[in-house]
């Protein structure tokens, strides 16, 4: 017969075991990956900014990465071109409790994001809707004061003439006269954001020109530059040759990086310019990605 003391002791041990086993589960939080994918130096940033958005898109495509162009985000003025590390800001749909809980006034996430910006940063504002305003002249006066490298949004901006006069590059889906706070609220600074189906991580390189805006992931930025720069060199040679000897471009173009055959017309043309598999990753067998 089991004594009552032994039974009580066993029950206490069981309760203790259950409690200790459950504790880690109750305390567990959902896993989240790091916001940034790496670091891009000022020197590499400058080199990326010298390339066209087309070359950068092609470089990422060759590597098998998904679409990197933020569709619909266009330059507010023909002179606008930007390059910088992404500082991100996420907007969420307007809701009374969100408006109440959001840090007020100067502590708002959007102003936190503003203060992280400078000449080598591009503020990336992930809007809720294409026609919703992410800001106008009064808010963006601060970005002018900070000499921001650029502003990119998949939403709209207002006070267009004044923003153009501010002088910093601005890329948006469109312009609008209506206010944004009626439709959305700034909620989080420097997290991964969705820009028209393209993921942007804080610290990614953002390059914009008249053809659009491209996101170069920090983790592969050096490799993307290598491929894109090599492509631009070859394209210049092809254009030079077709200018001297007019004819259909198909003899040399298009070409696939890492697939150019040495004995092809393009391969032979490149050899005359000193570009070979020994010094270029554009040839068959020389791809290093």
Short mmCIF file of C-alpha atoms in Angstrom, two decimals:
data_model
loop_
_atom_site.label_atom_id
_atom_site.label_comp_id
_atom_site.label_asym_id
_atom_site.label_seq_id
_atom_site.Cartn_x
_atom_site.Cartn_y
_atom_site.Cartn_z
CA UNK A 1 0.00 0.00 0.00
CA UNK A 2 1.40 3.39 -1.05
CA UNK A 3 1.56 5.80 1.83
CA UNK A 4 -0.22 9.18 1.59
CA UNK A 5 3.12 10.96 2.16
CA UNK A 6 4.69 9.19 -0.82
CA UNK A 7 1.62 9.93 -2.97
CA UNK A 8 1.75 13.62 -2.04
CA UNK A 9 5.48 13.80 -2.76
CA UNK A 10 4.96 12.19 -6.19
CA UNK A 11 2.22 14.67 -7.03
CA UNK A 12 4.45 17.60 -6.11
CA UNK A 13 7.27 16.26 -8.27
CA UNK A 14 4.87 15.83 -11.22
CA UNK A 15 3.51 19.36 -10.87
CA UNK A 16 7.06 20.73 -10.66
CA UNK A 17 8.10 18.81 -13.78
CA UNK A 18 5.06 19.99 -15.78
CA UNK A 19 5.59 23.57 -14.71
CA UNK A 20 9.29 23.57 -15.61
CA UNK A 21 8.64 21.89 -18.95
CA UNK A 22 5.91 24.37 -19.87
CA UNK A 23 7.82 27.48 -18.88
CA UNK A 24 10.10 27.68 -21.93
CA UNK A 25 7.11 27.25 -24.25
CA UNK A 26 5.15 30.02 -22.54
CA UNK A 27 8.13 32.39 -22.67
CA UNK A 28 9.02 31.65 -26.28
CA UNK A 29 8.63 34.49 -28.77
CA UNK A 30 8.25 34.17 -32.51
CA UNK A 31 11.54 33.96 -34.39
CA UNK A 32 12.58 36.95 -36.49
CA UNK A 33 15.54 37.15 -38.82
CA UNK A 34 17.96 40.08 -38.84
CA UNK A 35 16.64 43.24 -40.48
CA UNK A 36 19.81 43.98 -42.43
CA UNK A 37 21.48 41.60 -44.87
CA UNK A 38 24.95 43.12 -44.64
CA UNK A 39 26.93 46.33 -44.95
CA UNK A 40 27.77 48.35 -48.04
CA UNK A 41 30.77 50.66 -47.89
CA UNK A 42 30.67 54.23 -49.20
CA UNK A 43 33.20 53.21 -51.84
CA UNK A 44 31.02 50.36 -53.16
CA UNK A 45 27.97 52.61 -52.97
CA UNK A 46 29.72 55.11 -55.22
CA UNK A 47 30.57 52.41 -57.76
CA UNK A 48 26.99 51.12 -57.81
CA UNK A 49 25.74 54.64 -58.40
CA UNK A 50 27.81 54.89 -61.57
CA UNK A 51 25.88 52.01 -63.16
CA UNK A 52 22.50 52.11 -64.87
CA UNK A 53 19.49 50.49 -63.25
CA UNK A 54 19.21 48.23 -66.31
CA UNK A 55 22.69 46.80 -65.75
CA UNK A 56 21.93 46.17 -62.07
CA UNK A 57 18.64 44.42 -62.86
CA UNK A 58 20.40 42.27 -65.45
CA UNK A 59 23.14 41.41 -62.96
CA UNK A 60 20.64 40.19 -60.38
CA UNK A 61 18.66 38.31 -63.02
CA UNK A 62 21.76 36.45 -64.21
CA UNK A 63 22.37 35.37 -60.60
CA UNK A 64 18.85 33.97 -60.37
CA UNK A 65 17.54 36.56 -57.92
CA UNK A 66 13.89 37.68 -58.12
CA UNK A 67 12.67 40.96 -59.57
CA UNK A 68 14.55 43.85 -58.00
CA UNK A 69 12.85 46.83 -59.65
CA UNK A 70 10.23 48.74 -57.65
CA UNK A 71 7.59 48.96 -60.36
CA UNK A 72 5.74 52.25 -60.59
CA UNK A 73 8.20 54.31 -58.55
CA UNK A 74 9.29 57.01 -60.99
CA UNK A 75 11.46 60.12 -60.80
CA UNK A 76 9.57 63.26 -59.84
CA UNK A 77 11.86 65.31 -62.11
CA UNK A 78 13.98 64.30 -65.15
CA UNK A 79 17.16 65.37 -63.33
CA UNK A 80 16.62 63.03 -60.40
CA UNK A 81 19.04 60.17 -59.85
CA UNK A 82 19.77 58.58 -56.49
CA UNK A 83 22.01 56.07 -54.78
CA UNK A 84 22.15 55.26 -51.09
CA UNK A 85 21.67 52.73 -48.33
CA UNK A 86 18.02 52.06 -47.51
CA UNK A 87 16.42 53.47 -44.38
CA UNK A 88 12.94 51.98 -44.34
CA UNK A 89 9.61 53.16 -43.00
CA UNK A 90 6.46 51.02 -42.93
CA UNK A 91 2.99 52.56 -43.07
CA UNK A 92 -0.11 50.64 -41.93
CA UNK A 93 -3.81 51.28 -42.60
CA UNK A 94 -5.36 53.94 -40.37
CA UNK A 95 -7.12 52.72 -37.21
CA UNK A 96 -8.05 54.75 -34.11
CA UNK A 97 -6.11 52.58 -31.68
CA UNK A 98 -3.03 52.62 -33.91
CA UNK A 99 -3.18 56.40 -34.09
CA UNK A 100 -3.43 56.50 -30.28
CA UNK A 101 -0.61 54.02 -29.65
CA UNK A 102 1.85 55.39 -32.21
CA UNK A 103 4.60 57.45 -30.55
CA UNK A 104 3.44 61.08 -30.81
CA UNK A 105 4.86 64.21 -32.43
CA UNK A 106 8.64 64.18 -32.84
CA UNK A 107 8.89 60.60 -31.53
CA UNK A 108 6.88 59.25 -34.48
CA UNK A 109 8.53 56.42 -36.46
CA UNK A 110 8.69 58.61 -39.56
CA UNK A 111 10.82 61.22 -37.80
CA UNK A 112 12.98 58.48 -36.32
CA UNK A 113 13.59 57.35 -39.91
CA UNK A 114 14.29 60.90 -41.06
CA UNK A 115 17.05 61.35 -38.49
CA UNK A 116 18.83 58.22 -39.73
CA UNK A 117 19.20 59.77 -43.18
CA UNK A 118 22.06 61.68 -44.75
CA UNK A 119 23.80 62.04 -48.13
CA UNK A 120 24.49 58.28 -48.38
CA UNK A 121 21.00 57.13 -47.36
CA UNK A 122 17.75 56.83 -49.29
CA UNK A 123 14.51 56.92 -47.31
CA UNK A 124 12.26 54.07 -48.50
CA UNK A 125 8.62 54.67 -47.49
CA UNK A 126 6.34 51.65 -47.92
CA UNK A 127 2.87 53.07 -48.47
CA UNK A 128 -0.50 51.38 -47.97
CA UNK A 129 -1.96 52.65 -51.24
CA UNK A 130 -0.51 54.02 -54.48
CA UNK A 131 -2.47 57.26 -54.20
CA UNK A 132 -1.92 57.84 -50.48
CA UNK A 133 0.45 60.66 -49.56
CA UNK A 134 3.55 59.74 -47.56
CA UNK A 135 4.34 63.42 -46.99
CA UNK A 136 4.74 66.90 -48.38
CA UNK A 137 6.71 70.12 -48.14
CA UNK A 138 6.69 70.66 -44.36
CA UNK A 139 7.71 67.12 -43.43
CA UNK A 140 10.23 66.80 -46.20
CA UNK A 141 11.88 70.12 -45.38
CA UNK A 142 13.74 68.10 -42.75
CA UNK A 143 15.06 65.74 -45.43
CA UNK A 144 16.38 68.75 -47.33
CA UNK A 145 18.12 69.96 -44.17
CA UNK A 146 19.70 66.53 -43.73
CA UNK A 147 20.84 66.52 -47.38
CA UNK A 148 19.19 63.12 -47.87
CA UNK A 149 20.46 60.99 -50.75
CA UNK A 150 16.91 60.40 -51.96
CA UNK A 151 13.35 59.43 -51.18
CA UNK A 152 11.59 56.42 -52.72
CA UNK A 153 7.97 55.40 -52.19
CA UNK A 154 5.40 53.15 -53.80
CA UNK A 155 2.81 55.73 -52.72
CA UNK A 156 2.40 59.38 -53.68
CA UNK A 157 3.78 62.72 -52.54
CA UNK A 158 2.19 66.15 -52.43
CA UNK A 159 3.43 69.75 -52.70
CA UNK A 160 5.29 68.60 -55.78
CA UNK A 161 6.73 71.92 -56.90
CA UNK A 162 8.19 72.60 -53.48
CA UNK A 163 9.73 69.12 -53.20
CA UNK A 164 11.38 69.58 -56.60
CA UNK A 165 12.73 72.92 -55.38
CA UNK A 166 14.21 71.17 -52.33
CA UNK A 167 16.63 69.53 -54.72
CA UNK A 168 16.87 65.98 -53.36
CA UNK A 169 15.95 63.07 -55.68
CA UNK A 170 12.39 61.84 -55.20
CA UNK A 171 10.77 58.77 -56.74
CA UNK A 172 7.07 58.05 -56.23
CA UNK A 173 4.14 56.29 -57.84
CA UNK A 174 2.43 59.60 -58.42
CA UNK A 175 1.51 62.96 -56.90
CA UNK A 176 -1.63 63.82 -54.96
CA UNK A 177 -3.36 66.69 -53.20
CA UNK A 178 -4.98 64.68 -50.43
CA UNK A 179 -3.50 64.02 -46.99
CA UNK A 180 -2.15 60.64 -45.92
CA UNK A 181 -3.12 60.40 -42.22
CA UNK A 182 -6.77 59.77 -43.09
CA UNK A 183 -5.74 56.54 -44.79
CA UNK A 184 -2.55 55.32 -43.09
CA UNK A 185 -0.11 55.85 -40.23
CA UNK A 186 3.69 55.48 -40.05
CA UNK A 187 4.32 52.48 -37.82
CA UNK A 188 7.82 51.03 -37.93
CA UNK A 189 11.32 52.25 -38.80
CA UNK A 190 14.09 50.09 -40.31
CA UNK A 191 12.40 46.74 -40.77
CA UNK A 192 12.07 44.67 -43.94
CA UNK A 193 9.37 46.27 -46.11
CA UNK A 194 7.40 45.27 -49.19
CA UNK A 195 7.67 47.79 -52.03
CA UNK A 196 5.30 46.69 -54.76
CA UNK A 197 6.27 43.05 -54.33
CA UNK A 198 9.98 43.75 -53.87
CA UNK A 199 11.56 43.17 -50.45
CA UNK A 200 13.79 45.96 -49.14
CA UNK A 201 16.02 45.42 -46.12
CA UNK A 202 17.63 48.28 -44.22
CA UNK A 203 21.12 48.81 -45.63
CA UNK A 204 20.33 47.51 -49.14
CA UNK A 205 21.58 49.74 -51.95
CA UNK A 206 18.86 51.77 -53.63
CA UNK A 207 19.67 53.07 -57.11
CA UNK A 208 17.24 55.21 -59.07
CA UNK A 209 17.33 56.85 -62.50
CA UNK A 210 14.90 57.70 -65.30
CA UNK A 211 14.14 54.01 -65.89
CA UNK A 212 13.07 53.34 -62.31
CA UNK A 213 14.39 52.23 -58.92
CA UNK A 214 16.36 49.04 -58.25
CA UNK A 215 17.10 47.35 -54.92
CA UNK A 216 20.55 45.74 -54.70
CA UNK A 217 20.66 43.36 -51.70
CA UNK A 218 23.58 44.19 -49.42
CA UNK A 219 24.54 40.53 -49.16
CA UNK A 220 25.42 40.29 -52.87
CA UNK A 221 26.12 43.93 -53.75
CA UNK A 222 29.79 43.42 -54.66
CA UNK A 223 29.00 40.49 -56.94
CA UNK A 224 26.13 42.36 -58.60
CA UNK A 225 28.49 45.26 -59.29
CA UNK A 226 31.05 42.92 -60.86
CA UNK A 227 28.50 41.41 -63.25
CA UNK A 228 26.73 44.69 -64.07
CA UNK A 229 29.97 46.60 -64.63
CA UNK A 230 31.23 43.87 -66.95
CA UNK A 231 28.00 44.00 -68.92
CA UNK A 232 28.15 47.77 -69.35
CA UNK A 233 31.73 47.55 -70.64
CA UNK A 234 30.67 44.99 -73.26
CA UNK A 235 27.60 46.96 -74.28
CA UNK A 236 29.73 50.06 -74.89
CA UNK A 237 32.05 48.01 -77.11
CA UNK A 238 29.08 46.64 -79.05
CA UNK A 239 27.61 50.12 -79.58
CA UNK A 240 30.99 51.42 -80.71
CA UNK A 241 31.34 48.59 -83.21
CA UNK A 242 27.81 49.03 -84.59
CA UNK A 243 28.43 52.76 -84.94
CA UNK A 244 31.58 52.13 -86.98
CA UNK A 245 30.06 49.25 -88.95
CA UNK A 246 26.27 49.72 -89.11
CA UNK A 247 24.24 46.54 -89.20
CA UNK A 248 21.73 44.42 -87.27
CA UNK A 249 22.70 44.18 -83.55
CA UNK A 250 21.91 40.46 -83.53
CA UNK A 251 25.48 39.61 -84.47
CA UNK A 252 26.59 40.64 -80.99
CA UNK A 253 23.49 41.31 -78.93
CA UNK A 254 21.75 40.24 -76.76
CA UNK A 255 24.21 38.21 -74.75
CA UNK A 256 24.06 36.28 -71.49
CA UNK A 257 26.64 37.07 -68.82
CA UNK A 258 28.70 33.97 -68.08
CA UNK A 259 27.67 32.40 -71.41
CA UNK A 260 29.67 34.28 -74.06
CA UNK A 261 31.58 31.82 -76.25
CA UNK A 262 35.19 32.72 -77.04
CA UNK A 263 34.80 31.82 -80.72
CA UNK A 264 31.53 33.70 -81.20
CA UNK A 265 31.47 37.03 -83.11
CA UNK A 266 31.06 38.84 -79.78
CA UNK A 267 33.86 36.83 -78.16
CA UNK A 268 36.18 37.63 -81.05
CA UNK A 269 35.26 41.33 -80.92
CA UNK A 270 35.95 41.46 -77.19
CA UNK A 271 39.34 39.80 -77.68
CA UNK A 272 40.40 42.72 -79.88
CA UNK A 273 39.68 44.98 -76.89
CA UNK A 274 41.65 42.82 -74.45
CA UNK A 275 38.59 41.28 -72.77
CA UNK A 276 39.02 37.52 -72.33
CA UNK A 277 37.96 34.76 -69.91
CA UNK A 278 41.17 35.45 -68.00
CA UNK A 279 40.01 38.92 -66.93
CA UNK A 280 36.23 38.82 -67.32
CA UNK A 281 33.43 36.77 -65.73
CA UNK A 282 31.17 37.22 -68.76
CA UNK A 283 32.46 34.21 -70.71
CA UNK A 284 31.37 30.60 -70.71
CA UNK A 285 33.21 28.86 -67.90
CA UNK A 286 34.32 32.09 -66.22
CA UNK A 287 31.17 32.89 -64.26
CA UNK A 288 31.98 33.24 -60.55
CA UNK A 289 28.50 33.36 -59.10
#
